[in-house]
Structure formats: structure tokens, C-alpha cells
């Protein structure tokens, strides 16, 4: 009877601990017209396919890769479940974690990690939606992951250390995600309004919360990279970061 009791506790405890009031995160269900929702599904699909192919190839050579991906996905899920209400906007800002995922696993795998986190949040936490999953994945998974990875590589190429590079990558991956979200929203809801003024207004609405949250995400990303380098170099050797550092510890 121990196992059923533990299972029941694991299901009920999160519900009991949930706050009485909550705020939706990501682009919510029904915000985007069907045509725009379909566009972002199509835009995200090739990157997700590339990530799944990368996971399959990596798993065939290293059996520990799937548990590692699962661990990073859990970290991204937790990081991206920290809502901060946006004043007057009726939505929430939050850290993303995809910059960290891209640094450790590569940008294509970062898309897969974001896809899993966003799907679970949409299904069980009402954060985002199924029709807007493609749009959220493009902003957080595709743009966030590739921005984080490219920035990390670029800052490292300029001679900065991996921890400093991770900070900049986490910071800019977060801000790039929300800049993209603003443009996605503006394109979908603008009607006859000019695109860029509306996108600018939406982006400005995120500034009071996302400006400090981006810095916090940079600190989290740098802290995780520093911790792995000091405490788990064996685990780090299996990540994309090991290749970037050329084996240095």
C-alpha cells in the first residue's frame, strides 16, 4: 500500500500547495487567430524535428543522454513556472531557462526541452494553450535557445570565461524571447493597426518585470554552469558545453 499512498500524495500535494489566485503565462488559448496559430506551428515544426533527430542520434551513442535531457527539461519546467504579474497587462512574465538548456544540450535540443515544458504547462497548469503552443514554442524554444547558444559561443570567442558567457547568454535569451512574443502578439491581434507601434507597446508592457527577470535568469544560468564545472565535471563532459570549452575545467 505504500506505493499507492505515495502516488496519491504526489498528485494531491501540488494542488493543495497551489496559491488561491494565479495568473496565466505564455500566450493564452484563443489569443491568436487560427491562421496565425497555424503559421507558428509550421515555423516551429522543423526545429522540433531537428531536435528530436538529434536526441535519437545522441541516445544511440550515449545511453545517459536521455536522463540528462530529462533533468534539464525538469529544470526548465521549474524555472519557467515562476510567474511575475505584468502591471496592467493581465498576464505574467517569467524566466525561461532555454538559454541554459541550449548551452548544455545545444540549441536543437533546447527546442525539444521547451516543447515538453510548454506542453505540460498547457495541459496541467493552464499556462499557455494548445492552439498557441507553436507560437510559444517559437518564442521560448526556437528564439530563446538559438539566441542563448549563439551569444554564448560569441562571447566565448571574444575571450570571456564560460560563467560570464553563460550570464550574457541567459540574459539575452530571456529578452529575445519576450521581444519575439511581443511581435507574435502584435502580428496576431493588430487588425488594421500598424504593426511596429503595437509591438513596441506590448514590449514596453513587459519591461518593468522582464528587465530584472532577464538579469536574474542570467545569474541563474551562470550559477548553474559554475556549479556543474565545480561539482559535476563528469556530467558536464556529456554536454555541449564540454565541446565549447575544449575540455578545459
mmCIF file of C-alpha atoms in Angstrom:
data_model
loop_
_atom_site.group_PDB
_atom_site.id
_atom_site.type_symbol
_atom_site.label_atom_id
_atom_site.label_comp_id
_atom_site.label_asym_id
_atom_site.label_seq_id
_atom_site.Cartn_x
_atom_site.Cartn_y
_atom_site.Cartn_z
ATOM 1 C CA UNK A 1 0.000 0.000 0.000
ATOM 2 C CA UNK A 2 2.976 2.306 0.235
ATOM 3 C CA UNK A 3 3.192 2.959 -3.471
ATOM 4 C CA UNK A 4 -0.498 3.950 -3.974
ATOM 5 C CA UNK A 5 -0.234 6.256 -0.972
ATOM 6 C CA UNK A 6 2.870 7.924 -2.366
ATOM 7 C CA UNK A 7 1.207 8.269 -5.767
ATOM 8 C CA UNK A 8 -1.881 9.868 -4.223
ATOM 9 C CA UNK A 9 0.300 12.236 -2.209
ATOM 10 C CA UNK A 10 2.316 13.267 -5.272
ATOM 11 C CA UNK A 11 -0.910 14.127 -7.122
ATOM 12 C CA UNK A 12 -2.701 15.915 -4.287
ATOM 13 C CA UNK A 13 0.158 17.814 -2.695
ATOM 14 C CA UNK A 14 0.814 20.185 -5.624
ATOM 15 C CA UNK A 15 -2.903 21.006 -5.778
ATOM 16 C CA UNK A 16 -3.015 21.770 -2.051
ATOM 17 C CA UNK A 17 0.062 23.970 -2.292
ATOM 18 C CA UNK A 18 -1.149 25.977 -5.301
ATOM 19 C CA UNK A 19 -1.941 29.605 -4.476
ATOM 20 C CA UNK A 20 -5.584 30.621 -4.349
ATOM 21 C CA UNK A 21 -5.114 33.144 -7.160
ATOM 22 C CA UNK A 22 -2.949 32.707 -10.220
ATOM 23 C CA UNK A 23 -2.012 34.465 -13.440
ATOM 24 C CA UNK A 24 -1.748 32.963 -16.894
ATOM 25 C CA UNK A 25 1.667 32.792 -18.508
ATOM 26 C CA UNK A 26 2.770 32.475 -22.125
ATOM 27 C CA UNK A 27 0.347 33.300 -24.955
ATOM 28 C CA UNK A 28 -3.027 32.039 -23.750
ATOM 29 C CA UNK A 29 -5.548 29.885 -25.594
ATOM 30 C CA UNK A 30 -7.687 31.845 -28.044
ATOM 31 C CA UNK A 31 -5.486 34.941 -28.201
ATOM 32 C CA UNK A 32 -4.213 34.261 -31.716
ATOM 33 C CA UNK A 33 -6.430 33.708 -34.763
ATOM 34 C CA UNK A 34 -6.300 30.189 -36.167
ATOM 35 C CA UNK A 35 -4.353 31.303 -39.236
ATOM 36 C CA UNK A 36 -1.565 32.825 -37.130
ATOM 37 C CA UNK A 37 -1.539 29.893 -34.725
ATOM 38 C CA UNK A 38 -1.028 27.600 -37.725
ATOM 39 C CA UNK A 39 1.826 29.765 -39.011
ATOM 40 C CA UNK A 40 3.747 29.414 -35.750
ATOM 41 C CA UNK A 41 3.146 25.667 -35.612
ATOM 42 C CA UNK A 42 4.632 25.423 -39.101
ATOM 43 C CA UNK A 43 7.549 27.694 -38.178
ATOM 44 C CA UNK A 44 8.400 25.656 -35.070
ATOM 45 C CA UNK A 45 7.963 22.195 -36.607
ATOM 46 C CA UNK A 46 11.333 21.973 -38.480
ATOM 47 C CA UNK A 47 13.291 22.986 -35.379
ATOM 48 C CA UNK A 48 11.437 20.459 -33.233
ATOM 49 C CA UNK A 49 12.049 17.743 -35.820
ATOM 50 C CA UNK A 50 15.746 18.641 -35.859
ATOM 51 C CA UNK A 51 15.866 18.407 -32.063
ATOM 52 C CA UNK A 52 14.131 15.038 -31.963
ATOM 53 C CA UNK A 53 16.514 13.724 -34.612
ATOM 54 C CA UNK A 54 19.447 14.988 -32.546
ATOM 55 C CA UNK A 55 18.062 13.269 -29.447
ATOM 56 C CA UNK A 56 17.669 9.969 -31.314
ATOM 57 C CA UNK A 57 21.226 10.092 -32.641
ATOM 58 C CA UNK A 58 22.690 11.060 -29.282
ATOM 59 C CA UNK A 59 20.759 8.353 -27.458
ATOM 60 C CA UNK A 60 22.083 5.708 -29.828
ATOM 61 C CA UNK A 61 25.661 6.602 -28.847
ATOM 62 C CA UNK A 62 25.182 7.531 -25.188
ATOM 63 C CA UNK A 63 22.505 5.848 -23.063
ATOM 64 C CA UNK A 64 22.850 8.544 -20.401
ATOM 65 C CA UNK A 65 21.764 11.298 -22.766
ATOM 66 C CA UNK A 66 18.016 10.829 -22.255
ATOM 67 C CA UNK A 67 18.226 11.098 -18.445
ATOM 68 C CA UNK A 68 20.384 14.201 -18.877
ATOM 69 C CA UNK A 69 17.833 15.742 -21.230
ATOM 70 C CA UNK A 70 15.090 14.841 -18.758
ATOM 71 C CA UNK A 71 16.969 16.537 -15.937
ATOM 72 C CA UNK A 72 17.473 19.724 -17.962
ATOM 73 C CA UNK A 73 13.812 19.643 -19.015
ATOM 74 C CA UNK A 74 12.780 19.463 -15.358
ATOM 75 C CA UNK A 75 14.990 22.466 -14.560
ATOM 76 C CA UNK A 76 13.495 24.465 -17.452
ATOM 77 C CA UNK A 77 9.979 23.469 -16.382
ATOM 78 C CA UNK A 78 10.567 24.718 -12.831
ATOM 79 C CA UNK A 79 12.336 27.922 -13.917
ATOM 80 C CA UNK A 80 9.588 28.803 -16.384
ATOM 81 C CA UNK A 81 6.870 28.220 -13.764
ATOM 82 C CA UNK A 82 7.808 31.313 -11.733
ATOM 83 C CA UNK A 83 5.115 33.860 -12.702
ATOM 84 C CA UNK A 84 5.511 37.578 -12.049
ATOM 85 C CA UNK A 85 2.364 39.614 -12.878
ATOM 86 C CA UNK A 86 2.846 42.288 -15.543
ATOM 87 C CA UNK A 87 1.270 45.598 -14.436
ATOM 88 C CA UNK A 88 -1.891 46.487 -16.430
ATOM 89 C CA UNK A 89 -1.277 43.685 -18.943
ATOM 90 C CA UNK A 90 -3.321 40.872 -17.392
ATOM 91 C CA UNK A 91 -0.548 38.354 -17.972
ATOM 92 C CA UNK A 92 2.726 37.288 -16.401
ATOM 93 C CA UNK A 93 6.421 37.457 -17.062
ATOM 94 C CA UNK A 94 8.678 34.590 -16.066
ATOM 95 C CA UNK A 95 12.210 33.302 -16.551
ATOM 96 C CA UNK A 96 12.554 30.854 -19.438
ATOM 97 C CA UNK A 97 15.577 28.609 -18.885
ATOM 98 C CA UNK A 98 16.049 27.821 -22.552
ATOM 99 C CA UNK A 99 19.354 29.684 -22.691
ATOM 100 C CA UNK A 100 20.708 27.253 -20.099
ATOM 101 C CA UNK A 101 19.262 24.261 -21.965
ATOM 102 C CA UNK A 102 20.866 25.397 -25.219
ATOM 103 C CA UNK A 103 24.264 25.899 -23.576
ATOM 104 C CA UNK A 104 24.223 22.419 -22.047
ATOM 105 C CA UNK A 105 22.489 20.424 -24.784
ATOM 106 C CA UNK A 106 22.724 22.508 -27.933
ATOM 107 C CA UNK A 107 20.004 24.736 -29.439
ATOM 108 C CA UNK A 108 18.070 21.982 -31.233
ATOM 109 C CA UNK A 109 17.767 20.012 -28.006
ATOM 110 C CA UNK A 110 16.769 23.232 -26.265
ATOM 111 C CA UNK A 111 13.732 23.333 -28.557
ATOM 112 C CA UNK A 112 12.755 19.803 -27.500
ATOM 113 C CA UNK A 113 13.119 20.687 -23.822
ATOM 114 C CA UNK A 114 10.983 23.808 -24.271
ATOM 115 C CA UNK A 115 8.365 21.829 -26.211
ATOM 116 C CA UNK A 116 7.941 19.339 -23.362
ATOM 117 C CA UNK A 117 7.824 22.045 -20.677
ATOM 118 C CA UNK A 118 5.280 24.140 -22.583
ATOM 119 C CA UNK A 119 3.058 21.156 -23.374
ATOM 120 C CA UNK A 120 2.902 20.028 -19.731
ATOM 121 C CA UNK A 121 2.224 23.581 -18.563
ATOM 122 C CA UNK A 122 -0.587 23.997 -21.110
ATOM 123 C CA UNK A 123 -2.213 20.660 -20.265
ATOM 124 C CA UNK A 124 -1.974 20.695 -16.468
ATOM 125 C CA UNK A 125 -1.328 24.272 -15.316
ATOM 126 C CA UNK A 126 -3.331 26.323 -17.849
ATOM 127 C CA UNK A 127 -0.200 28.271 -18.768
ATOM 128 C CA UNK A 128 -0.310 28.940 -22.475
ATOM 129 C CA UNK A 129 -2.584 26.879 -24.666
ATOM 130 C CA UNK A 130 -2.638 24.034 -27.144
ATOM 131 C CA UNK A 131 -3.575 26.230 -30.101
ATOM 132 C CA UNK A 132 -0.839 28.722 -29.148
ATOM 133 C CA UNK A 133 1.735 26.026 -28.323
ATOM 134 C CA UNK A 134 3.507 26.575 -31.638
ATOM 135 C CA UNK A 135 3.775 30.328 -31.053
ATOM 136 C CA UNK A 136 5.041 29.864 -27.502
ATOM 137 C CA UNK A 137 7.500 27.235 -28.691
ATOM 138 C CA UNK A 138 8.840 29.514 -31.400
ATOM 139 C CA UNK A 139 9.415 32.397 -28.957
ATOM 140 C CA UNK A 140 10.738 30.472 -25.976
ATOM 141 C CA UNK A 141 12.168 27.366 -27.614
ATOM 142 C CA UNK A 142 13.471 28.404 -31.017
ATOM 143 C CA UNK A 143 14.411 32.054 -30.480
ATOM 144 C CA UNK A 144 15.405 31.606 -26.832
ATOM 145 C CA UNK A 145 17.553 28.532 -27.456
ATOM 146 C CA UNK A 146 19.337 29.722 -30.580
ATOM 147 C CA UNK A 147 19.907 33.203 -29.167
ATOM 148 C CA UNK A 148 21.377 31.762 -25.975
ATOM 149 C CA UNK A 149 23.641 29.349 -27.818
ATOM 150 C CA UNK A 150 24.880 31.862 -30.414
ATOM 151 C CA UNK A 151 25.508 34.528 -27.775
ATOM 152 C CA UNK A 152 27.354 32.041 -25.562
ATOM 153 C CA UNK A 153 29.595 30.975 -28.442
ATOM 154 C CA UNK A 154 30.176 34.577 -29.490
ATOM 155 C CA UNK A 155 31.087 35.807 -26.007
ATOM 156 C CA UNK A 156 33.413 32.828 -25.509
ATOM 157 C CA UNK A 157 35.081 33.588 -28.857
ATOM 158 C CA UNK A 158 35.798 37.092 -27.558
ATOM 159 C CA UNK A 159 37.816 35.575 -24.694
ATOM 160 C CA UNK A 160 35.291 35.670 -21.849
ATOM 161 C CA UNK A 161 35.086 32.782 -19.405
ATOM 162 C CA UNK A 162 32.235 30.260 -19.560
ATOM 163 C CA UNK A 163 30.465 31.634 -16.479
ATOM 164 C CA UNK A 164 30.479 35.214 -17.792
ATOM 165 C CA UNK A 165 29.378 33.990 -21.209
ATOM 166 C CA UNK A 166 26.565 31.992 -19.612
ATOM 167 C CA UNK A 167 25.330 35.108 -17.821
ATOM 168 C CA UNK A 168 25.128 37.114 -21.048
ATOM 169 C CA UNK A 169 23.540 34.183 -22.887
ATOM 170 C CA UNK A 170 20.849 33.682 -20.244
ATOM 171 C CA UNK A 171 20.119 37.406 -20.139
ATOM 172 C CA UNK A 172 19.786 37.901 -23.895
ATOM 173 C CA UNK A 173 17.918 34.613 -24.451
ATOM 174 C CA UNK A 174 15.286 35.814 -21.988
ATOM 175 C CA UNK A 175 14.934 39.258 -23.533
ATOM 176 C CA UNK A 176 14.890 37.853 -27.066
ATOM 177 C CA UNK A 177 12.057 35.506 -26.079
ATOM 178 C CA UNK A 178 9.901 38.383 -24.905
ATOM 179 C CA UNK A 179 10.753 40.622 -27.849
ATOM 180 C CA UNK A 180 9.591 37.782 -30.100
ATOM 181 C CA UNK A 181 6.453 37.264 -28.009
ATOM 182 C CA UNK A 182 5.597 40.949 -28.424
ATOM 183 C CA UNK A 183 5.941 40.672 -32.203
ATOM 184 C CA UNK A 184 3.902 37.448 -32.335
ATOM 185 C CA UNK A 185 1.105 39.064 -30.341
ATOM 186 C CA UNK A 186 1.196 42.247 -32.416
ATOM 187 C CA UNK A 187 1.001 40.293 -35.677
ATOM 188 C CA UNK A 188 -1.925 38.224 -34.437
ATOM 189 C CA UNK A 189 -4.118 40.868 -32.801
ATOM 190 C CA UNK A 190 -3.308 44.097 -34.639
ATOM 191 C CA UNK A 191 -6.199 44.013 -37.112
ATOM 192 C CA UNK A 192 -5.793 47.222 -39.124
ATOM 193 C CA UNK A 193 -3.422 48.832 -36.611
ATOM 194 C CA UNK A 194 0.220 49.457 -37.615
ATOM 195 C CA UNK A 195 2.432 46.543 -36.615
ATOM 196 C CA UNK A 196 5.542 48.181 -35.149
ATOM 197 C CA UNK A 197 3.836 50.723 -32.838
ATOM 198 C CA UNK A 198 1.684 47.938 -31.382
ATOM 199 C CA UNK A 199 4.653 45.587 -30.993
ATOM 200 C CA UNK A 200 6.535 48.375 -29.236
ATOM 201 C CA UNK A 201 3.671 48.984 -26.813
ATOM 202 C CA UNK A 202 3.447 45.271 -25.963
ATOM 203 C CA UNK A 203 7.210 45.042 -25.478
ATOM 204 C CA UNK A 204 7.164 48.108 -23.209
ATOM 205 C CA UNK A 205 4.483 46.468 -21.072
ATOM 206 C CA UNK A 206 6.937 43.643 -20.331
ATOM 207 C CA UNK A 207 9.866 45.932 -19.454
ATOM 208 C CA UNK A 208 9.090 46.558 -15.726
ATOM 209 C CA UNK A 209 9.131 42.829 -14.982
ATOM 210 C CA UNK A 210 11.248 41.289 -17.725
ATOM 211 C CA UNK A 211 14.156 43.701 -17.384
ATOM 212 C CA UNK A 212 15.062 42.458 -13.882
ATOM 213 C CA UNK A 213 13.933 38.904 -14.654
ATOM 214 C CA UNK A 214 16.371 38.760 -17.561
ATOM 215 C CA UNK A 215 19.193 39.703 -15.211
ATOM 216 C CA UNK A 216 18.019 37.080 -12.715
ATOM 217 C CA UNK A 217 17.955 34.468 -15.475
ATOM 218 C CA UNK A 218 21.487 35.433 -16.442
ATOM 219 C CA UNK A 219 22.569 34.880 -12.839
ATOM 220 C CA UNK A 220 20.758 31.517 -12.689
ATOM 221 C CA UNK A 221 22.363 30.374 -15.962
ATOM 222 C CA UNK A 222 25.832 31.445 -14.857
ATOM 223 C CA UNK A 223 25.329 29.838 -11.449
ATOM 224 C CA UNK A 224 24.273 26.511 -12.941
ATOM 225 C CA UNK A 225 27.251 26.429 -15.311
ATOM 226 C CA UNK A 226 29.627 27.345 -12.473
ATOM 227 C CA UNK A 227 28.123 24.682 -10.199
ATOM 228 C CA UNK A 228 28.414 21.964 -12.833
ATOM 229 C CA UNK A 229 32.024 22.878 -13.594
ATOM 230 C CA UNK A 230 32.961 22.660 -9.921
ATOM 231 C CA UNK A 231 30.805 19.797 -8.654
ATOM 232 C CA UNK A 232 29.953 17.585 -11.633
ATOM 233 C CA UNK A 233 32.642 17.822 -14.328
ATOM 234 C CA UNK A 234 31.779 14.235 -15.261
ATOM 235 C CA UNK A 235 28.226 15.308 -16.073
ATOM 236 C CA UNK A 236 29.432 18.402 -17.863
ATOM 237 C CA UNK A 237 31.608 16.259 -20.111
ATOM 238 C CA UNK A 238 28.419 14.866 -21.687
ATOM 239 C CA UNK A 239 27.004 18.289 -22.565
ATOM 240 C CA UNK A 240 27.512 20.688 -25.450
ATOM 241 C CA UNK A 241 29.475 22.957 -23.102
ATOM 242 C CA UNK A 242 32.360 20.486 -22.955
ATOM 243 C CA UNK A 243 32.902 20.873 -26.682
ATOM 244 C CA UNK A 244 32.819 24.643 -26.468
ATOM 245 C CA UNK A 245 35.367 24.703 -23.659
ATOM 246 C CA UNK A 246 37.650 22.340 -25.482
ATOM 247 C CA UNK A 247 37.818 20.020 -22.483
ATOM 248 C CA UNK A 248 39.006 22.692 -20.013
ATOM 249 C CA UNK A 249 37.765 22.535 -16.443
#
